Amino acid sequence: MVQTPLKKLTFEEFLEQYPDGGIYELINGEIIAVEPSRAHKNVARFLMLGFNDEIRRLGLEYIADKDIIIRTFTDAGQEQGRKPDVSVVSGSQWNSNVLAYGALIEPIQLAVEVTSTNWDDNYVDKLDEYHRLGIPEYWIVDYLAIASRADLGNPKLPTVFVYQLVDGQYQVQKFTGNDRILSTTLPELAVTVKEVVAASQIQKL
Protein backbone atom coordinates (compact mmCIF):
# COMPACT_ATOMS: atom_id res chain seq x y z
CA MET A 1 0.00 0.00 0.00
CA VAL A 2 1.36 3.37 -1.04
CA GLN A 3 0.84 6.15 1.50
CA THR A 4 0.29 9.66 0.21
CA PRO A 5 2.60 12.10 1.99
CA LEU A 6 0.77 14.64 4.13
CA LYS A 7 0.55 18.07 2.57
CA LYS A 8 2.79 20.53 4.35
CA LEU A 9 0.87 23.43 5.81
CA THR A 10 1.60 27.03 4.98
CA PHE A 11 1.81 29.60 7.77
CA GLU A 12 -1.66 30.88 6.86
CA GLU A 13 -3.10 27.35 7.00
CA PHE A 14 -1.39 26.80 10.35
CA LEU A 15 -3.16 29.84 11.78
CA GLU A 16 -6.50 28.71 10.34
CA GLN A 17 -6.12 25.21 11.82
CA TYR A 18 -4.50 26.22 15.13
CA PRO A 19 -6.00 23.90 17.82
CA ASP A 20 -7.86 25.25 20.82
CA GLY A 21 -5.86 25.11 24.05
CA GLY A 22 -2.20 24.23 24.42
CA ILE A 23 0.87 25.69 22.72
CA TYR A 24 1.71 24.77 19.14
CA GLU A 25 4.26 25.63 16.48
CA LEU A 26 4.43 25.04 12.75
CA ILE A 27 7.55 22.92 12.19
CA ASN A 28 8.40 21.55 8.76
CA GLY A 29 4.82 21.98 7.63
CA GLU A 30 3.24 20.17 10.61
CA ILE A 31 1.43 21.44 13.71
CA ILE A 32 3.53 20.33 16.69
CA ALA A 33 2.50 20.57 20.35
CA VAL A 34 5.20 22.17 22.53
CA GLU A 35 3.66 22.06 26.00
CA PRO A 36 6.25 23.20 28.59
CA SER A 37 6.67 22.17 32.22
CA ARG A 38 5.43 24.32 35.10
CA ALA A 39 9.02 25.31 35.95
CA HIS A 40 9.50 26.40 32.35
CA LYS A 41 6.31 28.48 32.54
CA ASN A 42 7.45 29.98 35.86
CA VAL A 43 10.64 31.27 34.24
CA ALA A 44 8.79 32.67 31.24
CA ARG A 45 6.18 34.35 33.46
CA PHE A 46 8.88 35.84 35.72
CA LEU A 47 10.62 37.39 32.72
CA MET A 48 7.42 38.63 31.08
CA LEU A 49 6.25 40.32 34.28
CA GLY A 50 9.73 41.81 34.80
CA PHE A 51 9.76 43.14 31.26
CA ASN A 52 6.29 44.62 31.69
CA ASP A 53 7.29 46.33 34.94
CA GLU A 54 10.35 47.84 33.27
CA ILE A 55 8.39 48.94 30.20
CA ARG A 56 5.80 50.60 32.43
CA ARG A 57 8.40 52.16 34.74
CA LEU A 58 10.29 53.84 31.91
CA GLY A 59 7.27 54.52 29.71
CA LEU A 60 8.79 52.56 26.82
CA GLU A 61 6.86 51.98 23.63
CA TYR A 62 6.91 48.20 23.92
CA ILE A 63 4.48 45.40 24.70
CA ALA A 64 5.58 42.12 26.33
CA ASP A 65 3.44 39.05 25.74
CA LYS A 66 3.68 35.25 25.85
CA ASP A 67 1.14 34.39 23.14
CA ILE A 68 2.58 35.92 19.98
CA ILE A 69 3.13 33.69 16.97
CA ILE A 70 5.68 34.83 14.39
CA ARG A 71 6.41 33.60 10.90
CA THR A 72 9.99 32.58 10.26
CA PHE A 73 11.79 30.79 7.43
CA THR A 74 14.35 28.00 7.31
CA ASP A 75 17.43 28.26 5.12
CA ALA A 76 15.49 26.21 2.53
CA GLY A 77 12.67 28.76 2.51
CA GLN A 78 10.20 26.63 4.50
CA GLU A 79 7.67 28.70 6.44
CA GLN A 80 7.70 28.06 10.18
CA GLY A 81 5.33 29.28 12.88
CA ARG A 82 7.20 30.01 16.11
CA LYS A 83 5.79 31.02 19.47
CA PRO A 84 8.56 32.44 21.70
CA ASP A 85 8.13 31.94 25.42
CA VAL A 86 8.23 35.73 25.78
CA SER A 87 8.00 38.31 23.01
CA VAL A 88 8.59 42.05 23.12
CA VAL A 89 7.15 44.08 20.23
CA SER A 90 6.94 47.78 19.55
CA GLY A 91 3.61 49.37 20.38
CA SER A 92 3.28 50.77 16.87
CA GLN A 93 3.82 47.31 15.34
CA TRP A 94 1.29 45.70 17.66
CA ASN A 95 -1.33 48.43 17.32
CA SER A 96 -1.05 48.78 13.54
CA ASN A 97 -3.94 46.30 13.29
CA VAL A 98 -5.49 45.69 16.70
CA LEU A 99 -8.32 43.58 15.25
CA ALA A 100 -5.86 41.00 13.90
CA TYR A 101 -4.91 37.88 15.82
CA GLY A 102 -1.56 37.46 17.55
CA ALA A 103 0.47 36.31 14.53
CA LEU A 104 3.13 38.63 13.14
CA ILE A 105 5.18 38.41 9.97
CA GLU A 106 7.58 41.26 10.73
CA PRO A 107 10.55 40.85 13.10
CA ILE A 108 9.67 41.50 16.74
CA GLN A 109 12.08 43.43 18.96
CA LEU A 110 13.01 40.67 21.42
CA ALA A 111 12.36 36.91 21.54
CA VAL A 112 13.01 34.76 24.61
CA GLU A 113 13.21 30.98 24.49
CA VAL A 114 13.42 28.99 27.73
CA THR A 115 15.19 25.68 27.15
CA SER A 116 13.56 22.27 27.52
CA THR A 117 14.59 18.75 26.54
CA ASN A 118 14.55 19.83 22.88
CA TRP A 119 17.15 22.49 23.71
CA ASP A 120 18.94 22.16 20.38
CA ASP A 121 15.91 23.77 18.68
CA ASN A 122 16.72 26.98 20.55
CA TYR A 123 20.48 26.84 19.99
CA VAL A 124 20.32 25.85 16.30
CA ASP A 125 17.00 26.10 14.46
CA LYS A 126 15.42 29.09 16.21
CA LEU A 127 18.72 30.91 16.43
CA ASP A 128 19.05 30.60 12.64
CA GLU A 129 15.43 31.51 11.95
CA TYR A 130 15.37 34.53 14.28
CA HIS A 131 18.63 35.77 12.78
CA ARG A 132 17.23 35.27 9.27
CA LEU A 133 14.07 37.20 10.20
CA GLY A 134 16.14 40.03 11.67
CA ILE A 135 15.01 39.96 15.30
CA PRO A 136 17.32 42.49 17.01
CA GLU A 137 17.61 40.63 20.33
CA TYR A 138 17.25 36.95 21.20
CA TRP A 139 17.62 35.32 24.63
CA ILE A 140 18.24 31.63 25.28
CA VAL A 141 17.45 30.98 28.94
CA ASP A 142 19.08 27.67 29.88
CA TYR A 143 18.01 27.60 33.53
CA LEU A 144 18.54 23.82 33.72
CA ALA A 145 22.04 23.92 32.21
CA ILE A 146 20.72 21.29 29.83
CA ALA A 147 22.70 22.12 26.70
CA SER A 148 26.05 20.57 25.78
CA ARG A 149 29.40 21.48 27.32
CA ALA A 150 30.32 22.95 23.94
CA ASP A 151 27.66 25.60 24.62
CA LEU A 152 27.82 25.93 28.40
CA GLY A 153 31.42 25.08 29.22
CA ASN A 154 32.67 22.76 31.95
CA PRO A 155 31.24 22.63 34.56
CA LYS A 156 27.81 23.25 33.05
CA LEU A 157 26.05 26.14 34.78
CA PRO A 158 22.63 27.71 34.30
CA THR A 159 23.22 30.33 31.63
CA VAL A 160 21.43 33.07 29.73
CA PHE A 161 22.74 33.84 26.26
CA VAL A 162 21.82 37.21 24.78
CA TYR A 163 22.22 37.61 21.03
CA GLN A 164 22.28 41.15 19.64
CA LEU A 165 22.00 41.89 15.93
CA VAL A 166 25.01 44.02 14.96
CA ASP A 167 25.61 44.87 11.28
CA GLY A 168 23.42 41.96 10.25
CA GLN A 169 25.16 39.37 12.46
CA TYR A 170 24.36 38.09 15.93
CA GLN A 171 26.89 38.93 18.64
CA VAL A 172 26.43 36.86 21.80
CA GLN A 173 27.03 37.56 25.48
CA LYS A 174 26.94 34.83 28.13
CA PHE A 175 25.65 35.39 31.68
CA THR A 176 25.76 33.09 34.72
CA GLY A 177 25.27 33.23 38.50
CA ASN A 178 24.96 36.75 39.87
CA ASP A 179 25.61 38.35 36.47
CA ARG A 180 23.07 41.01 35.59
CA ILE A 181 21.58 40.16 32.20
CA LEU A 182 22.35 43.02 29.82
CA SER A 183 19.73 43.99 27.25
CA THR A 184 19.80 46.78 24.68
CA THR A 185 16.00 46.64 24.45
CA LEU A 186 15.61 47.13 28.22
CA PRO A 187 18.95 48.72 29.19
CA GLU A 188 18.05 49.34 32.86
CA LEU A 189 16.63 45.88 33.52
CA ALA A 190 18.04 44.58 36.81
CA VAL A 191 17.65 40.80 36.65
CA THR A 192 20.36 38.23 37.39
CA VAL A 193 20.66 34.65 36.16
CA LYS A 194 20.41 33.47 39.77
CA GLU A 195 17.02 35.18 40.09
CA VAL A 196 15.81 33.58 36.86
CA VAL A 197 16.81 30.12 38.10
CA ALA A 198 15.11 30.73 41.45
CA ALA A 199 11.90 31.72 39.64
CA SER A 200 11.67 28.24 38.14
CA GLN A 201 10.98 26.76 41.58
CA ILE A 202 8.79 29.36 43.24
CA GLN A 203 6.27 31.53 41.43
CA LYS A 204 4.61 34.30 43.42
CA LEU A 205 0.86 34.54 42.91
Coordinates of C-alpha atoms in Angstrom, one line a residue:
M1 CA 0.0 0.0 0.0
V2 CA 1.4 3.4 -1.0
Q3 CA 0.8 6.1 1.5
T4 CA 0.3 9.7 0.2
P5 CA 2.6 12.1 2.0
L6 CA 0.8 14.6 4.1
K7 CA 0.5 18.1 2.6
K8 CA 2.8 20.5 4.3
L9 CA 0.9 23.4 5.8
T10 CA 1.6 27.0 5.0
F11 CA 1.8 29.6 7.8
E12 CA -1.7 30.9 6.9
E13 CA -3.1 27.4 7.0
F14 CA -1.4 26.8 10.4
L15 CA -3.2 29.8 11.8
E16 CA -6.5 28.7 10.3
Q17 CA -6.1 25.2 11.8
Y18 CA -4.5 26.2 15.1
P19 CA -6.0 23.9 17.8
D20 CA -7.9 25.3 20.8
G21 CA -5.9 25.1 24.0
G22 CA -2.2 24.2 24.4
I23 CA 0.9 25.7 22.7
Y24 CA 1.7 24.8 19.1
E25 CA 4.3 25.6 16.5
L26 CA 4.4 25.0 12.8
I27 CA 7.6 22.9 12.2
N28 CA 8.4 21.5 8.8
G29 CA 4.8 22.0 7.6
E30 CA 3.2 20.2 10.6
I31 CA 1.4 21.4 13.7
I32 CA 3.5 20.3 16.7
A33 CA 2.5 20.6 20.4
V34 CA 5.2 22.2 22.5
E35 CA 3.7 22.1 26.0
P36 CA 6.2 23.2 28.6
S37 CA 6.7 22.2 32.2
R38 CA 5.4 24.3 35.1
A39 CA 9.0 25.3 36.0
H40 CA 9.5 26.4 32.3
K41 CA 6.3 28.5 32.5
N42 CA 7.4 30.0 35.9
V43 CA 10.6 31.3 34.2
A44 CA 8.8 32.7 31.2
R45 CA 6.2 34.4 33.5
F46 CA 8.9 35.8 35.7
L47 CA 10.6 37.4 32.7
M48 CA 7.4 38.6 31.1
L49 CA 6.3 40.3 34.3
G50 CA 9.7 41.8 34.8
F51 CA 9.8 43.1 31.3
N52 CA 6.3 44.6 31.7
D53 CA 7.3 46.3 34.9
E54 CA 10.4 47.8 33.3
I55 CA 8.4 48.9 30.2
R56 CA 5.8 50.6 32.4
R57 CA 8.4 52.2 34.7
L58 CA 10.3 53.8 31.9
G59 CA 7.3 54.5 29.7
L60 CA 8.8 52.6 26.8
E61 CA 6.9 52.0 23.6
Y62 CA 6.9 48.2 23.9
I63 CA 4.5 45.4 24.7
A64 CA 5.6 42.1 26.3
D65 CA 3.4 39.0 25.7
K66 CA 3.7 35.2 25.9
D67 CA 1.1 34.4 23.1
I68 CA 2.6 35.9 20.0
I69 CA 3.1 33.7 17.0
I70 CA 5.7 34.8 14.4
R71 CA 6.4 33.6 10.9
T72 CA 10.0 32.6 10.3
F73 CA 11.8 30.8 7.4
T74 CA 14.3 28.0 7.3
D75 CA 17.4 28.3 5.1
A76 CA 15.5 26.2 2.5
G77 CA 12.7 28.8 2.5
Q78 CA 10.2 26.6 4.5
E79 CA 7.7 28.7 6.4
Q80 CA 7.7 28.1 10.2
G81 CA 5.3 29.3 12.9
R82 CA 7.2 30.0 16.1
K83 CA 5.8 31.0 19.5
P84 CA 8.6 32.4 21.7
D85 CA 8.1 31.9 25.4
V86 CA 8.2 35.7 25.8
S87 CA 8.0 38.3 23.0
V88 CA 8.6 42.0 23.1
V89 CA 7.2 44.1 20.2
S90 CA 6.9 47.8 19.6
G91 CA 3.6 49.4 20.4
S92 CA 3.3 50.8 16.9
Q93 CA 3.8 47.3 15.3
W94 CA 1.3 45.7 17.7
N95 CA -1.3 48.4 17.3
S96 CA -1.1 48.8 13.5
N97 CA -3.9 46.3 13.3
V98 CA -5.5 45.7 16.7
L99 CA -8.3 43.6 15.2
A100 CA -5.9 41.0 13.9
Y101 CA -4.9 37.9 15.8
G102 CA -1.6 37.5 17.6
A103 CA 0.5 36.3 14.5
L104 CA 3.1 38.6 13.1
I105 CA 5.2 38.4 10.0
E106 CA 7.6 41.3 10.7
P107 CA 10.5 40.8 13.1
I108 CA 9.7 41.5 16.7
Q109 CA 12.1 43.4 19.0
L110 CA 13.0 40.7 21.4
A111 CA 12.4 36.9 21.5
V112 CA 13.0 34.8 24.6
E113 CA 13.2 31.0 24.5
V114 CA 13.4 29.0 27.7
T115 CA 15.2 25.7 27.2
S116 CA 13.6 22.3 27.5
T117 CA 14.6 18.8 26.5
N118 CA 14.6 19.8 22.9
W119 CA 17.1 22.5 23.7
D120 CA 18.9 22.2 20.4
D121 CA 15.9 23.8 18.7
N122 CA 16.7 27.0 20.6
Y123 CA 20.5 26.8 20.0
V124 CA 20.3 25.8 16.3
D125 CA 17.0 26.1 14.5
K126 CA 15.4 29.1 16.2
L127 CA 18.7 30.9 16.4
D128 CA 19.1 30.6 12.6
E129 CA 15.4 31.5 12.0
Y130 CA 15.4 34.5 14.3
H131 CA 18.6 35.8 12.8
R132 CA 17.2 35.3 9.3
L133 CA 14.1 37.2 10.2
G134 CA 16.1 40.0 11.7
I135 CA 15.0 40.0 15.3
P136 CA 17.3 42.5 17.0
E137 CA 17.6 40.6 20.3
Y138 CA 17.3 36.9 21.2
W139 CA 17.6 35.3 24.6
I140 CA 18.2 31.6 25.3
V141 CA 17.4 31.0 28.9
D142 CA 19.1 27.7 29.9
Y143 CA 18.0 27.6 33.5
L144 CA 18.5 23.8 33.7
A145 CA 22.0 23.9 32.2
I146 CA 20.7 21.3 29.8
A147 CA 22.7 22.1 26.7
S148 CA 26.0 20.6 25.8
R149 CA 29.4 21.5 27.3
A150 CA 30.3 22.9 23.9
D151 CA 27.7 25.6 24.6
L152 CA 27.8 25.9 28.4
G153 CA 31.4 25.1 29.2
N154 CA 32.7 22.8 31.9
P155 CA 31.2 22.6 34.6
K156 CA 27.8 23.2 33.1
L157 CA 26.0 26.1 34.8
P158 CA 22.6 27.7 34.3
T159 CA 23.2 30.3 31.6
V160 CA 21.4 33.1 29.7
F161 CA 22.7 33.8 26.3
V162 CA 21.8 37.2 24.8
Y163 CA 22.2 37.6 21.0
Q164 CA 22.3 41.2 19.6
L165 CA 22.0 41.9 15.9
V166 CA 25.0 44.0 15.0
D167 CA 25.6 44.9 11.3
G168 CA 23.4 42.0 10.3
Q169 CA 25.2 39.4 12.5
Y170 CA 24.4 38.1 15.9
Q171 CA 26.9 38.9 18.6
V172 CA 26.4 36.9 21.8
Q173 CA 27.0 37.6 25.5
K174 CA 26.9 34.8 28.1
F175 CA 25.6 35.4 31.7
T176 CA 25.8 33.1 34.7
G177 CA 25.3 33.2 38.5
N178 CA 25.0 36.7 39.9
D179 CA 25.6 38.4 36.5
R180 CA 23.1 41.0 35.6
I181 CA 21.6 40.2 32.2
L182 CA 22.3 43.0 29.8
S183 CA 19.7 44.0 27.3
T184 CA 19.8 46.8 24.7
T185 CA 16.0 46.6 24.4
L186 CA 15.6 47.1 28.2
P187 CA 18.9 48.7 29.2
E188 CA 18.0 49.3 32.9
L189 CA 16.6 45.9 33.5
A190 CA 18.0 44.6 36.8
V191 CA 17.7 40.8 36.6
T192 CA 20.4 38.2 37.4
V193 CA 20.7 34.6 36.2
K194 CA 20.4 33.5 39.8
E195 CA 17.0 35.2 40.1
V196 CA 15.8 33.6 36.9
V197 CA 16.8 30.1 38.1
A198 CA 15.1 30.7 41.4
A199 CA 11.9 31.7 39.6
S200 CA 11.7 28.2 38.1
Q201 CA 11.0 26.8 41.6
I202 CA 8.8 29.4 43.2
Q203 CA 6.3 31.5 41.4
K204 CA 4.6 34.3 43.4
L205 CA 0.9 34.5 42.9

